mmCIF file of C-alpha atoms and ligand atoms in Angstrom:
data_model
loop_
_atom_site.group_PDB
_atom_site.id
_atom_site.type_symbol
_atom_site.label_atom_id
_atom_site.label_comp_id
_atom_site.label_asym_id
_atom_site.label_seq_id
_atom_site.Cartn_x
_atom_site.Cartn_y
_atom_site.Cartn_z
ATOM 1 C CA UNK A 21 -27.030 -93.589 41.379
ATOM 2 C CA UNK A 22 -26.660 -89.771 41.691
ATOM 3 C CA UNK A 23 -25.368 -88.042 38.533
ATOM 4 C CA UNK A 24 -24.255 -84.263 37.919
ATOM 5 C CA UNK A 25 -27.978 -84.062 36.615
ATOM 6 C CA UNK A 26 -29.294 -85.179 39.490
ATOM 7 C CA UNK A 27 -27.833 -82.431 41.081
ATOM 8 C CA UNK A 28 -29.439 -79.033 41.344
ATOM 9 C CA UNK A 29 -26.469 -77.078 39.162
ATOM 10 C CA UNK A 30 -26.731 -74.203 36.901
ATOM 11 C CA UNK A 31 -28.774 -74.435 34.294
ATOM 12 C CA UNK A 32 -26.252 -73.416 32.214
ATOM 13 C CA UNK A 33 -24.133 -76.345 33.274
ATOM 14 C CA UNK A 34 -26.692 -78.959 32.455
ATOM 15 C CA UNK A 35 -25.176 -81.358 30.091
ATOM 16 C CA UNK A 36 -21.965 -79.949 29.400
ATOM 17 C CA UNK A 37 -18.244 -81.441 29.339
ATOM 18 C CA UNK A 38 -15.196 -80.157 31.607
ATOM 19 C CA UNK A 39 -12.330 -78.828 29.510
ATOM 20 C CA UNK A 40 -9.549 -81.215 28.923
ATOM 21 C CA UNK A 41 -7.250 -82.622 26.646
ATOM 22 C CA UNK A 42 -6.623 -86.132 26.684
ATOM 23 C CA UNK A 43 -3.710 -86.918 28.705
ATOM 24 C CA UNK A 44 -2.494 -90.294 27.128
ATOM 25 C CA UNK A 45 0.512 -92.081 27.968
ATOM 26 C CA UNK A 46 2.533 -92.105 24.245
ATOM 27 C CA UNK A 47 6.132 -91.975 23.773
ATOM 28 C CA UNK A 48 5.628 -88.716 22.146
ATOM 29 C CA UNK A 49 2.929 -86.181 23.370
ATOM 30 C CA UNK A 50 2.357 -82.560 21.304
ATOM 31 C CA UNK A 51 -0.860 -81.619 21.850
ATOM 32 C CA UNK A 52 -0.694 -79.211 24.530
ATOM 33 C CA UNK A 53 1.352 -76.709 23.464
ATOM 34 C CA UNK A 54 3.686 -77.320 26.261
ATOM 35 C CA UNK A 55 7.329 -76.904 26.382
ATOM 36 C CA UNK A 56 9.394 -79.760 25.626
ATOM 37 C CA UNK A 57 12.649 -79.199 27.594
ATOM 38 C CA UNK A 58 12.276 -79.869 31.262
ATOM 39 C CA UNK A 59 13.665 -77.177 33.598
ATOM 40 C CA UNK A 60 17.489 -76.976 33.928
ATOM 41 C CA UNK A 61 19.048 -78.536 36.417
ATOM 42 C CA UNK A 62 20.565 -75.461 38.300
ATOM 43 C CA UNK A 63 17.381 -73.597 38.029
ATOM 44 C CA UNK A 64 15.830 -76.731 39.828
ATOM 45 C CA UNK A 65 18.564 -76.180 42.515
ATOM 46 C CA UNK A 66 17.483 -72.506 43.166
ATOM 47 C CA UNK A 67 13.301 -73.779 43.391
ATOM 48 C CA UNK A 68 14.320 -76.400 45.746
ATOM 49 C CA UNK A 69 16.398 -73.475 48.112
ATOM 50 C CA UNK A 70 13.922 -70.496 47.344
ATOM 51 C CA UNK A 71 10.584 -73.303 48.355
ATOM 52 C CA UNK A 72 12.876 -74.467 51.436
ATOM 53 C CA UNK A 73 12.742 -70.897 53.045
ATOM 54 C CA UNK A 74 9.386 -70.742 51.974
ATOM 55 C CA UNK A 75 8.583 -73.614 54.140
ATOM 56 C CA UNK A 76 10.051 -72.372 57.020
ATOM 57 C CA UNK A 77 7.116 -69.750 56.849
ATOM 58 C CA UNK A 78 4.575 -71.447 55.562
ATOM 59 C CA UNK A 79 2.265 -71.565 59.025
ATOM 60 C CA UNK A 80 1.635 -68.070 58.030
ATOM 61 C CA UNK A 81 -0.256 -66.868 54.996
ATOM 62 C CA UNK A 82 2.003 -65.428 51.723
ATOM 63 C CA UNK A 83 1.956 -62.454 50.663
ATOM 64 C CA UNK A 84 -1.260 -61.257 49.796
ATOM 65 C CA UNK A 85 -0.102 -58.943 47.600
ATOM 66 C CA UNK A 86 3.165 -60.806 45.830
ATOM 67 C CA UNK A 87 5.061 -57.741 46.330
ATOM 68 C CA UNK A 88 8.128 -59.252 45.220
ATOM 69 C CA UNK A 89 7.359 -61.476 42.458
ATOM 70 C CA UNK A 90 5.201 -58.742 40.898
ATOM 71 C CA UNK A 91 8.176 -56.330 41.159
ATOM 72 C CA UNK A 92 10.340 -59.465 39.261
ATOM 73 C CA UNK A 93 7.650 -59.274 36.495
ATOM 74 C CA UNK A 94 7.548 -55.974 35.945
ATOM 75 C CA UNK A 95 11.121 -55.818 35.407
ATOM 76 C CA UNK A 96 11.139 -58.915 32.900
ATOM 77 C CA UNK A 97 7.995 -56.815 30.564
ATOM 78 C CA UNK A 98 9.916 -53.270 31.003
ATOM 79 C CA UNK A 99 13.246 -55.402 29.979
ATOM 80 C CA UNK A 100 11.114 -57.926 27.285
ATOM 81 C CA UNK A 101 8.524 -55.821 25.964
ATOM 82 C CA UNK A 102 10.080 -52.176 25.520
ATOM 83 C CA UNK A 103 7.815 -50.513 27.558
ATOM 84 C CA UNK A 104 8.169 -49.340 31.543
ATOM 85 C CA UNK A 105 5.725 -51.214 33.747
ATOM 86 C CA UNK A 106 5.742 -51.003 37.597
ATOM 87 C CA UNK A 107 3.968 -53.615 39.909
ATOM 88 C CA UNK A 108 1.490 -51.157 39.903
ATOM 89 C CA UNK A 109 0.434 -52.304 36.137
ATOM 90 C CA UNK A 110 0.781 -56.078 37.167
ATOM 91 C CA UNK A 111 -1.103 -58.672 38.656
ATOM 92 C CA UNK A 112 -0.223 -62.404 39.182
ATOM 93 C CA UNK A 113 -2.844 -65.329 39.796
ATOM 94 C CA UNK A 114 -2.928 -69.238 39.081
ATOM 95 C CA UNK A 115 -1.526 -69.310 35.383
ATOM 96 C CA UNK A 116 -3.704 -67.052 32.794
ATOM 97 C CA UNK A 117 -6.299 -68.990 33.325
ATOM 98 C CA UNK A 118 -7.386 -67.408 36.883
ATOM 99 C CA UNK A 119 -6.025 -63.957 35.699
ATOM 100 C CA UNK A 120 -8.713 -64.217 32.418
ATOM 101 C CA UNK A 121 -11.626 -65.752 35.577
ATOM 102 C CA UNK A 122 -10.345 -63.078 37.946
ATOM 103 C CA UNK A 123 -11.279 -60.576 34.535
ATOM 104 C CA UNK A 124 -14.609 -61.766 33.262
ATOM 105 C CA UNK A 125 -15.419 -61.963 37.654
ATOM 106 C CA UNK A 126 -14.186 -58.002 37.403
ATOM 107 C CA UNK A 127 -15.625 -56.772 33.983
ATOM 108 C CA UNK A 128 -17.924 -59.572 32.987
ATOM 109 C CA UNK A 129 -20.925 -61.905 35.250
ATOM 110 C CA UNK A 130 -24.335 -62.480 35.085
ATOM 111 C CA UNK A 131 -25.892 -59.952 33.119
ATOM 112 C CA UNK A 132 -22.679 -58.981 30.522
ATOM 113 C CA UNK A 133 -21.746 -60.228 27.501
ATOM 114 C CA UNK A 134 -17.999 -60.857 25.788
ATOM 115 C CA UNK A 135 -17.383 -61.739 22.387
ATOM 116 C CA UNK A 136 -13.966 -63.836 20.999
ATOM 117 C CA UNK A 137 -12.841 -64.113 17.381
ATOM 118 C CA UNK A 138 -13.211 -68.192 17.004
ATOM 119 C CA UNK A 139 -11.469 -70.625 16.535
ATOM 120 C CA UNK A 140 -9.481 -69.577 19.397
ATOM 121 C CA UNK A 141 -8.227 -70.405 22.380
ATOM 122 C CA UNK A 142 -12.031 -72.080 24.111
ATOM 123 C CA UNK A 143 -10.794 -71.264 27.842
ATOM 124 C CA UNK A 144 -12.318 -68.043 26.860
ATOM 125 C CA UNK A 145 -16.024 -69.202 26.410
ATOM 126 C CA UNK A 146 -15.940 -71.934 29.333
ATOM 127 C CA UNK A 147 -14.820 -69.259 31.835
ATOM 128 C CA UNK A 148 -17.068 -66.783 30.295
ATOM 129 C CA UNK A 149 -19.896 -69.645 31.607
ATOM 130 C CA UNK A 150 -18.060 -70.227 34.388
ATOM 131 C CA UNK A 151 -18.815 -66.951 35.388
ATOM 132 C CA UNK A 152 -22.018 -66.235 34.297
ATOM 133 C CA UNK A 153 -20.757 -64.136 31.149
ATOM 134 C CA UNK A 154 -22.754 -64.294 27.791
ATOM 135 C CA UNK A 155 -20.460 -65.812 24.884
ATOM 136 C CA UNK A 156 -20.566 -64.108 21.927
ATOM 137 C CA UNK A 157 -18.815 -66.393 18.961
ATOM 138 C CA UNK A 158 -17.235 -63.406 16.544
ATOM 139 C CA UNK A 159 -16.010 -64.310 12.818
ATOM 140 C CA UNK A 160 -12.748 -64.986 11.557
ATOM 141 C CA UNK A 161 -12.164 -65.057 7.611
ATOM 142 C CA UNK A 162 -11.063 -68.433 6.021
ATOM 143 C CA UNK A 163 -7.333 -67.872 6.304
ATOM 144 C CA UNK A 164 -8.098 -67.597 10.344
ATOM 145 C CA UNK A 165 -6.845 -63.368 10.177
ATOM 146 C CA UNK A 166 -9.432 -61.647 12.154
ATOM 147 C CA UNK A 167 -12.540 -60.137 9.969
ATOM 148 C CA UNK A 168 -12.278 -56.870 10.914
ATOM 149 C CA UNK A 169 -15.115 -54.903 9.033
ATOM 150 C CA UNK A 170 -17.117 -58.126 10.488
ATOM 151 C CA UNK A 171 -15.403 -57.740 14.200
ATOM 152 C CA UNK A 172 -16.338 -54.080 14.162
ATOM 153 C CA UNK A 173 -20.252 -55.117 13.121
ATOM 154 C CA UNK A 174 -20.579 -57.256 15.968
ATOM 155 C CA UNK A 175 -18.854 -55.171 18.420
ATOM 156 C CA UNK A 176 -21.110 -52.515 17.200
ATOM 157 C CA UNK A 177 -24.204 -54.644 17.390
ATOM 158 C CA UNK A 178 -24.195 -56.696 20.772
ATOM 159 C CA UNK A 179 -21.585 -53.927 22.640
ATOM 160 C CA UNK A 180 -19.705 -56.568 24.423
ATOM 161 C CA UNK A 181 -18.434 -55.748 27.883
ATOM 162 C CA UNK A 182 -15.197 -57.382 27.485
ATOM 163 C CA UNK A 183 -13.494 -58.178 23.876
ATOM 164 C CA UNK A 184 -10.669 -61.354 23.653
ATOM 165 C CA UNK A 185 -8.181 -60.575 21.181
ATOM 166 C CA UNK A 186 -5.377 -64.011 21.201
ATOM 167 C CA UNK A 187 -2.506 -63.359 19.631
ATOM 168 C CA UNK A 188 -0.169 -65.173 18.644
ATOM 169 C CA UNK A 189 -3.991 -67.082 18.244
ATOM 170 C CA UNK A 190 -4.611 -70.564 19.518
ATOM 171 C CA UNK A 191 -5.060 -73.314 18.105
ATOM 172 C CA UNK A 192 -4.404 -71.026 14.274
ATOM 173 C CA UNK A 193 -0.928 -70.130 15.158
ATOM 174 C CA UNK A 194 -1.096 -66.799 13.841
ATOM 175 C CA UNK A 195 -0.381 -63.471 15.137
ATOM 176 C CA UNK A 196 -2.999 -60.346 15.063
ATOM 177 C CA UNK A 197 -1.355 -56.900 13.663
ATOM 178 C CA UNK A 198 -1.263 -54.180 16.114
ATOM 179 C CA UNK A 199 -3.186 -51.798 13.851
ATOM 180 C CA UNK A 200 -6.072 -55.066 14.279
ATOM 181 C CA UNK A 201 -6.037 -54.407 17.724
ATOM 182 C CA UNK A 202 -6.081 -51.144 17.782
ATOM 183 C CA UNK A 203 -9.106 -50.538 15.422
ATOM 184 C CA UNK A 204 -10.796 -53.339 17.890
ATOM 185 C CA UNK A 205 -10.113 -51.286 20.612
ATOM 186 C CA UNK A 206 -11.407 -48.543 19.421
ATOM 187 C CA UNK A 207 -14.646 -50.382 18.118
ATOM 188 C CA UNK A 208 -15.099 -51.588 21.697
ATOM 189 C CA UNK A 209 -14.940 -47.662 23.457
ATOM 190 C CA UNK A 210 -17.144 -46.432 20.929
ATOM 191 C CA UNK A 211 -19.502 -49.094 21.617
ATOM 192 C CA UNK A 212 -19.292 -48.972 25.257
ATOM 193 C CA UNK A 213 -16.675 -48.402 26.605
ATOM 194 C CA UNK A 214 -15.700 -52.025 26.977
ATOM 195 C CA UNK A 215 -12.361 -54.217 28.594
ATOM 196 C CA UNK A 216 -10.206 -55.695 25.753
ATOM 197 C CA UNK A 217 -8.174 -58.363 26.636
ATOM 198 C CA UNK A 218 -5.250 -59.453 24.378
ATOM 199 C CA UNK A 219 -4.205 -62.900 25.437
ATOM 200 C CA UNK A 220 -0.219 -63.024 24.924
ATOM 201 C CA UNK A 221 0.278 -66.015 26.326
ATOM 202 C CA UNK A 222 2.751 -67.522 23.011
ATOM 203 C CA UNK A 223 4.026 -63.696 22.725
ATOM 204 C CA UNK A 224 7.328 -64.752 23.048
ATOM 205 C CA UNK A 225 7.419 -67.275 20.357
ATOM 206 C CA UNK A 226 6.311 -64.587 18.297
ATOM 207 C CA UNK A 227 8.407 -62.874 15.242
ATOM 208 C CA UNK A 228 6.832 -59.553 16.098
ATOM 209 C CA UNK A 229 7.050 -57.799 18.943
ATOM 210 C CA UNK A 230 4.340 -57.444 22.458
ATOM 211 C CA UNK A 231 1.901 -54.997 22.344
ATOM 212 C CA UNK A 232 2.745 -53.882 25.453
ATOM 213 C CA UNK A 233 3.474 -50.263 24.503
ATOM 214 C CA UNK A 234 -0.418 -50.317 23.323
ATOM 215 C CA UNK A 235 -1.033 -50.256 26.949
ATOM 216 C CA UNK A 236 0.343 -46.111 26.859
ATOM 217 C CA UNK A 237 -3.294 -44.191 27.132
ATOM 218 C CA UNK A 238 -5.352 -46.851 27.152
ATOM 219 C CA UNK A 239 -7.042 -48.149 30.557
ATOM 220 C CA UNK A 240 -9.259 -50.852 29.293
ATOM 221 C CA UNK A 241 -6.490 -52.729 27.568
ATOM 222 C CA UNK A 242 -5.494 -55.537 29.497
ATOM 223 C CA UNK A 243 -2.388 -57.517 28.323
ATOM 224 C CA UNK A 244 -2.022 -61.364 29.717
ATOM 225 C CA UNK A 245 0.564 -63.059 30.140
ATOM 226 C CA UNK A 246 1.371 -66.977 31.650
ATOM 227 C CA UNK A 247 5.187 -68.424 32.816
ATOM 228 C CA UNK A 248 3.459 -71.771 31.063
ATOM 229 C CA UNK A 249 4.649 -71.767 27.705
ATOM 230 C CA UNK A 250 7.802 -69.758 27.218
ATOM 231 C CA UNK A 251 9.712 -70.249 30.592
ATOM 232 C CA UNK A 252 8.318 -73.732 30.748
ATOM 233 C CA UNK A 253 6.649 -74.091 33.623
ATOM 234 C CA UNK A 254 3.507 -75.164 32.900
ATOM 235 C CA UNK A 255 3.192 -77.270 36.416
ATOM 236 C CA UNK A 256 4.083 -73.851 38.058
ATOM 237 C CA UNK A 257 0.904 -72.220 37.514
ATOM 238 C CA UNK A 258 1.508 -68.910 36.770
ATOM 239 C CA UNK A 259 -0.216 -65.994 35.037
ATOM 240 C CA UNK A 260 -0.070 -62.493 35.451
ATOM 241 C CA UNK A 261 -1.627 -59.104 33.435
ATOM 242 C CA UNK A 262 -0.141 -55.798 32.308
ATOM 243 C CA UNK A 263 -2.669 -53.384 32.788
ATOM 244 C CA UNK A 264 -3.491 -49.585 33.753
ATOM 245 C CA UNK A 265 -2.871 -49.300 37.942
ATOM 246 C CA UNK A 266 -7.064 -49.003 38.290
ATOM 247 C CA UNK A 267 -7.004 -52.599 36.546
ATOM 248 C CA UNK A 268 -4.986 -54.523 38.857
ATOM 249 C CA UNK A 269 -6.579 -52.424 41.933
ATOM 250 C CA UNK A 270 -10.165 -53.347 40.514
ATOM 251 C CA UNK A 271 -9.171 -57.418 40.008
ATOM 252 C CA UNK A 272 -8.523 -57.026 43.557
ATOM 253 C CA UNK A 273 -12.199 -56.509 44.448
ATOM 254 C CA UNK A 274 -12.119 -60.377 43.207
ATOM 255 C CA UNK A 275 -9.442 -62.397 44.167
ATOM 256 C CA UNK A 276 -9.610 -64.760 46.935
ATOM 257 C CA UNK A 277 -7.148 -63.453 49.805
ATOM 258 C CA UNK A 278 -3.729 -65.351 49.484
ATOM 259 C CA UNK A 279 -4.788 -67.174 46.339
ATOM 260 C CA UNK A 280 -1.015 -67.430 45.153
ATOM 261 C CA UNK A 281 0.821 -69.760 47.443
ATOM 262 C CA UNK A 282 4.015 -68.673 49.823
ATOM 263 C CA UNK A 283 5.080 -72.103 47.468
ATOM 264 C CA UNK A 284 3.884 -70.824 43.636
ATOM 265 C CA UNK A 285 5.547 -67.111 44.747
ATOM 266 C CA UNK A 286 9.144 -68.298 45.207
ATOM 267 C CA UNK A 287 9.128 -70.632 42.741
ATOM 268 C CA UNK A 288 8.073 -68.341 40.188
ATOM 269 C CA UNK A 289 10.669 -65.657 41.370
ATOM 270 C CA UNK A 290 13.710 -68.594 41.247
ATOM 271 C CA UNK A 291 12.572 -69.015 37.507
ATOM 272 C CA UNK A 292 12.566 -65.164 36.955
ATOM 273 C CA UNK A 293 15.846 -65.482 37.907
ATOM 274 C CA UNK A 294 16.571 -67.859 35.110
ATOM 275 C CA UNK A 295 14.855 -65.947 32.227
ATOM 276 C CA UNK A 296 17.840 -65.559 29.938
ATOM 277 C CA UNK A 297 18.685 -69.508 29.994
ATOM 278 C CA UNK A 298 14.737 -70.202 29.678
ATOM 279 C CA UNK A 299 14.727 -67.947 26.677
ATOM 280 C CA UNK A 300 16.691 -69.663 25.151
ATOM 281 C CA UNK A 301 15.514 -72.569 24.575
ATOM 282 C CA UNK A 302 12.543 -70.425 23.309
ATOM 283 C CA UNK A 303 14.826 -69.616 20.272
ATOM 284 C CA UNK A 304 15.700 -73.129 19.641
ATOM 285 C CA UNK A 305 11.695 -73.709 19.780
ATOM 286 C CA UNK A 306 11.287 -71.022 17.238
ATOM 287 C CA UNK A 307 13.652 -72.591 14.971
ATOM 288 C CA UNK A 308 11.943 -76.150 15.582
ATOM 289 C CA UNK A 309 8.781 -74.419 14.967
ATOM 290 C CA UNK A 310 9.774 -73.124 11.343
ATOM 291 C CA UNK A 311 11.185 -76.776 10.375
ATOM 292 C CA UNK A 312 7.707 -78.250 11.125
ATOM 293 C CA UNK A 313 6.103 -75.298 8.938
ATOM 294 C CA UNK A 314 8.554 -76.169 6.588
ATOM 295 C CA UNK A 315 8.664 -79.706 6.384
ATOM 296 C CA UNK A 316 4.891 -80.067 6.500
ATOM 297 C CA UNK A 317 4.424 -77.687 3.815
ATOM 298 C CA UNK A 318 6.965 -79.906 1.645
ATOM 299 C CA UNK A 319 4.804 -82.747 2.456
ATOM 300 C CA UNK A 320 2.092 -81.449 0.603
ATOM 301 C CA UNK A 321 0.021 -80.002 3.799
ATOM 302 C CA UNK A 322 -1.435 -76.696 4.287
ATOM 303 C CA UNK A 323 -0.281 -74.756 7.406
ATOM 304 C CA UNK A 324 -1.234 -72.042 8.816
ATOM 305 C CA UNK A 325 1.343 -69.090 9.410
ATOM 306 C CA UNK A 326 2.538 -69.562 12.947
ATOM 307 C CA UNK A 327 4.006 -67.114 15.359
ATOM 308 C CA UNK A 328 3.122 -69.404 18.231
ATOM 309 C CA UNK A 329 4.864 -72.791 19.765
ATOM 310 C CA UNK A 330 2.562 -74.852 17.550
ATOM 311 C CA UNK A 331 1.363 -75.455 14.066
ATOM 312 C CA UNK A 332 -2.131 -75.369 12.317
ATOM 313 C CA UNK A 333 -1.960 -78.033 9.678
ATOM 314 C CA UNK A 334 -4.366 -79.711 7.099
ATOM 315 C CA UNK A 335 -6.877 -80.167 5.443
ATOM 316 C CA UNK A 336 -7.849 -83.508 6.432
ATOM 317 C CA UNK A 337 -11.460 -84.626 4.786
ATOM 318 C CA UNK A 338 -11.302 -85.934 8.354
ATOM 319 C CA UNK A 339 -9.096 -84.634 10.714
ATOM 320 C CA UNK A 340 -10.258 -86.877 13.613
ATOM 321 C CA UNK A 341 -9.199 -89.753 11.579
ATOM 322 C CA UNK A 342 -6.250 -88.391 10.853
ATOM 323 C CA UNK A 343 -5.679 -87.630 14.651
ATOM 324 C CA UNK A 344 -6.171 -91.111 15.143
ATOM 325 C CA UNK A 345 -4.142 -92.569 12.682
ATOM 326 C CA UNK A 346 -0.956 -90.333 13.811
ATOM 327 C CA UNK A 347 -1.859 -91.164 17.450
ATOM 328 C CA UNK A 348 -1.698 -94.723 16.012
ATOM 329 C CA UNK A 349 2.398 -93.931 15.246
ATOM 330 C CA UNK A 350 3.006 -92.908 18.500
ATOM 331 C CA UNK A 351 2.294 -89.171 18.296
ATOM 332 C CA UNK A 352 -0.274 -87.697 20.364
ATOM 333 C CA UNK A 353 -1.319 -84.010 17.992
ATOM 334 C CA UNK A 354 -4.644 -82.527 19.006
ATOM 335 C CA UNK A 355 -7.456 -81.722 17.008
ATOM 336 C CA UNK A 356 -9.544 -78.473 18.232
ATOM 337 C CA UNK A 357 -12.072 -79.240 16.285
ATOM 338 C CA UNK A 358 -11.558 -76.922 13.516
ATOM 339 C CA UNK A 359 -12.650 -78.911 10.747
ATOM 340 C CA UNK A 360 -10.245 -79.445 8.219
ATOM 341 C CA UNK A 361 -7.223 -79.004 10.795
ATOM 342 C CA UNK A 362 -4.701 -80.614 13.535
ATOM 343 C CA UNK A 363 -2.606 -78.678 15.675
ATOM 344 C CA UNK A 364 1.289 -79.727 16.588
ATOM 345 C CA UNK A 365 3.252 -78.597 19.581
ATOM 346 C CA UNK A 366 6.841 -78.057 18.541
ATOM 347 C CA UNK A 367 8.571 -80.277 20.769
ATOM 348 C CA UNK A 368 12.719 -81.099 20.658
ATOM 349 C CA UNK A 369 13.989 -82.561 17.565
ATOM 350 C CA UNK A 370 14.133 -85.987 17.987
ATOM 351 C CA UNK A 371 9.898 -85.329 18.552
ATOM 352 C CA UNK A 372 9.449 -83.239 15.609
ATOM 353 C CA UNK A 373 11.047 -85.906 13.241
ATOM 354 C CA UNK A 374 9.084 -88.792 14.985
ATOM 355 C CA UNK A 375 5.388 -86.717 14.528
ATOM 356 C CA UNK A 376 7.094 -85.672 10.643
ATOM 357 C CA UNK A 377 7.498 -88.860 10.023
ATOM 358 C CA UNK A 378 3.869 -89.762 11.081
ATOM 359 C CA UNK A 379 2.572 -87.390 8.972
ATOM 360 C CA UNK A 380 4.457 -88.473 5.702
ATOM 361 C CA UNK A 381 2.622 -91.742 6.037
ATOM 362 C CA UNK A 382 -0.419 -90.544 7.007
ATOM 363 C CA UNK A 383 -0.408 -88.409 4.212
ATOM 364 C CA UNK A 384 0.544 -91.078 2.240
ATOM 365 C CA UNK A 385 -2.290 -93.060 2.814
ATOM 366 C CA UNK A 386 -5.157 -90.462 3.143
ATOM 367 C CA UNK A 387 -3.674 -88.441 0.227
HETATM 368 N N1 LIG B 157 -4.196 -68.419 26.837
HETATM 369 C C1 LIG B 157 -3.959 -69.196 25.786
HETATM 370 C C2 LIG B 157 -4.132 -68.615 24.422
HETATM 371 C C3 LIG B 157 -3.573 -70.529 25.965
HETATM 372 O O1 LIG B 157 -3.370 -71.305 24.897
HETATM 373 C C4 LIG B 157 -3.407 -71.034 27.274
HETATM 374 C C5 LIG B 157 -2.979 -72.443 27.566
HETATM 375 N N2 LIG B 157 -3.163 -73.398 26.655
HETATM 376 C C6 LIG B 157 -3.684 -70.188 28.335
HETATM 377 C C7 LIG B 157 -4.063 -68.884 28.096
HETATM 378 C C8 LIG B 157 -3.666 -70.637 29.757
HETATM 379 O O2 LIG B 157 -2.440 -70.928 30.208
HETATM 380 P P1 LIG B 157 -2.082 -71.011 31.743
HETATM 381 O O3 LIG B 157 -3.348 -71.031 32.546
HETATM 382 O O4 LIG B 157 -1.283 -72.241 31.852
HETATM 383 O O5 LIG B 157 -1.301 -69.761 31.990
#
């Protein structure tokens, strides 16, 4: 029998495990930081009418460029973030996933190194390997804030070609202060000049506000953003960047022609059009979101400060037994394999009382 080893891959590939959380069938399931309400029914409507005319056209390719959907995005960051963006300072792919692989392809490869503050969000590393990018693991203190006389030290010592800065940060929850990002930044030009990337994809859950207006003067700052988590539509697939205009015309020396579907385009644009109602349940997520800090803190947990759609919780002597023992109660959490700590989702209240009540007798037992 042929196995991947068999094979002749990359050496760098030898041996290692495709990213994945488990998808397992339990009644309730808040370990992917996804968002619990399902899309609203008129919103549904409008997909099903916008993909329809779609179809009509679809023996021809879309547009390359996503004129109109990039237009639609700008518009929601000028209106969201405080700060005027054109479609010339945005670029869409296949969720923030291909934007951050269309990035490392651009600014990154064989030959160039980027470094991420971890425990973070590990899409970062595997797509560094993915495309041939030296990893470069940076600190984080104990309370997961970024070390930033220890960030500056390694930026200074391995001068990075591209620097991942998460915030609101995955799986910790919490959110990195703009004067963080900014010394970062600065770090990474003198050492350079490198990208930074600031990965915004829970920006909207956060109390503070986008660091969009960062981008004013600064060409290698690269802002991400993904329709997965705040306008819940994580089966869309759809990311997109706010960048300097030479940014978005240098990922296009990457991108596959027509890699965002005539299908992805208008339904993207027919949620656009719903942002206000989608937003809103982003409130009531926010509000769900301090509960569980709340109630888990009354428990007798420790928790992370969150500015995300999840929670950071421990400290488990174990936390994969823990995992297991919740997941034993119905509630699928996820551990990230920060030791010590489980992450929730917030999902609607009826799931945030089942997974608190979960945790009050797993605490109960495990002390
Ligand atoms: N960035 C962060 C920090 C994430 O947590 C995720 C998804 N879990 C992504 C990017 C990727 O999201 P998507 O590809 O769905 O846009």
């Amino acid at each position: 029998m042929t196995g991947i080893d068999d094979l002749p891959i990359r050496d760098e590939l030898r041996g290692k495990s495709p990213y994945g959380a488990p998808q397992l069938d339990v009644p309730v399931r808040l370990n992917t930081n996804e968002n619990p309400y399902p899309l609203p029914e008129p919103l549904v409507e409008r997909i099903a009418e916008r993909v329809r005319e779609a179809a009509r056209d679809l023996n021809r390719y879309p547009d390359r460029d996503a004129v109109q959907l990039r237009t639609g995005l700008a518009e929601y960051l000028t209106k969201s973030g405080g700060y005027p963006l054109g479609i010339e300072n945005v670029w869409a792919a296949n969720g923030s996933n291909e934007v951050i692989q269309q990035l490392l392809q651009t600014f990154g490869g064989p030959g160039r190194t980027a470094i991420g503050f971890e425990p973070s969000y590990s899409m970062h590393a595997l797509i560094a390997r993915g495309t041939g990018t030296g990893w470069i693991s940076g600190p984080r203190n104990e309370d997961f804030t970024i070390d930033l006389a220890a960030a500056e030290r390694a930026i200074a010592e391995h001068e990075p070609d591209v620097v991942f800065v998460t915030t609101p940060n995955n799986p910790t929850g919490n959110a990195v202060p703009a004067e963080t990002v900014l010394a970062l930044y600065e770090a990474a030009q003198a050492a350079k000049p490198s990208m930074v990337i600031v990965d915004e994809a829970y920006i909207e859950f956060s109390h503070g506000a986008s660091l969009l207006p960062l981008l004013e003067g600064r060409p290698h700052l690269v802002i991400s953003r993904t329709m997965s988590k705040a306008f819940g539509a994580a089966g869309l697939r759809l990311g997109y960047l706010a960048a300097h205009p030479a940014v978005v015309d240098a990922v296009q020396l990457v991108r596959l022609p027509y890699h965002l579907s005539a299908v992805t385009q208008a339904t993207a644009l027919a949620a656009l059009e719903h942002t206000d109602t989608l937003l809103g349940y982003v409130e009531q997520l926010k509000a769900e979101r301090d509960r569980l800090v709340a109630e888990l803190r009354a428990i007798g947990y420790e928790v992370t400060e969150s500015d995300a759609n999840f929670v950071q919780f421990g400290r488990f002597a174990d936390a994969h037994t823990a995992w297991r023992k919740i997941l034993d109660r119905g509630v699928l959490v996820r551990d990230n394999g920060v030791p010590g700590w489980l992450r929730v989702s917030a999902g609607t209240p009826q799931e945030n009382d089942a997974f608190l009540d979960a945790v009050r007798q797993v605490k109960k037992e495990l002390g």
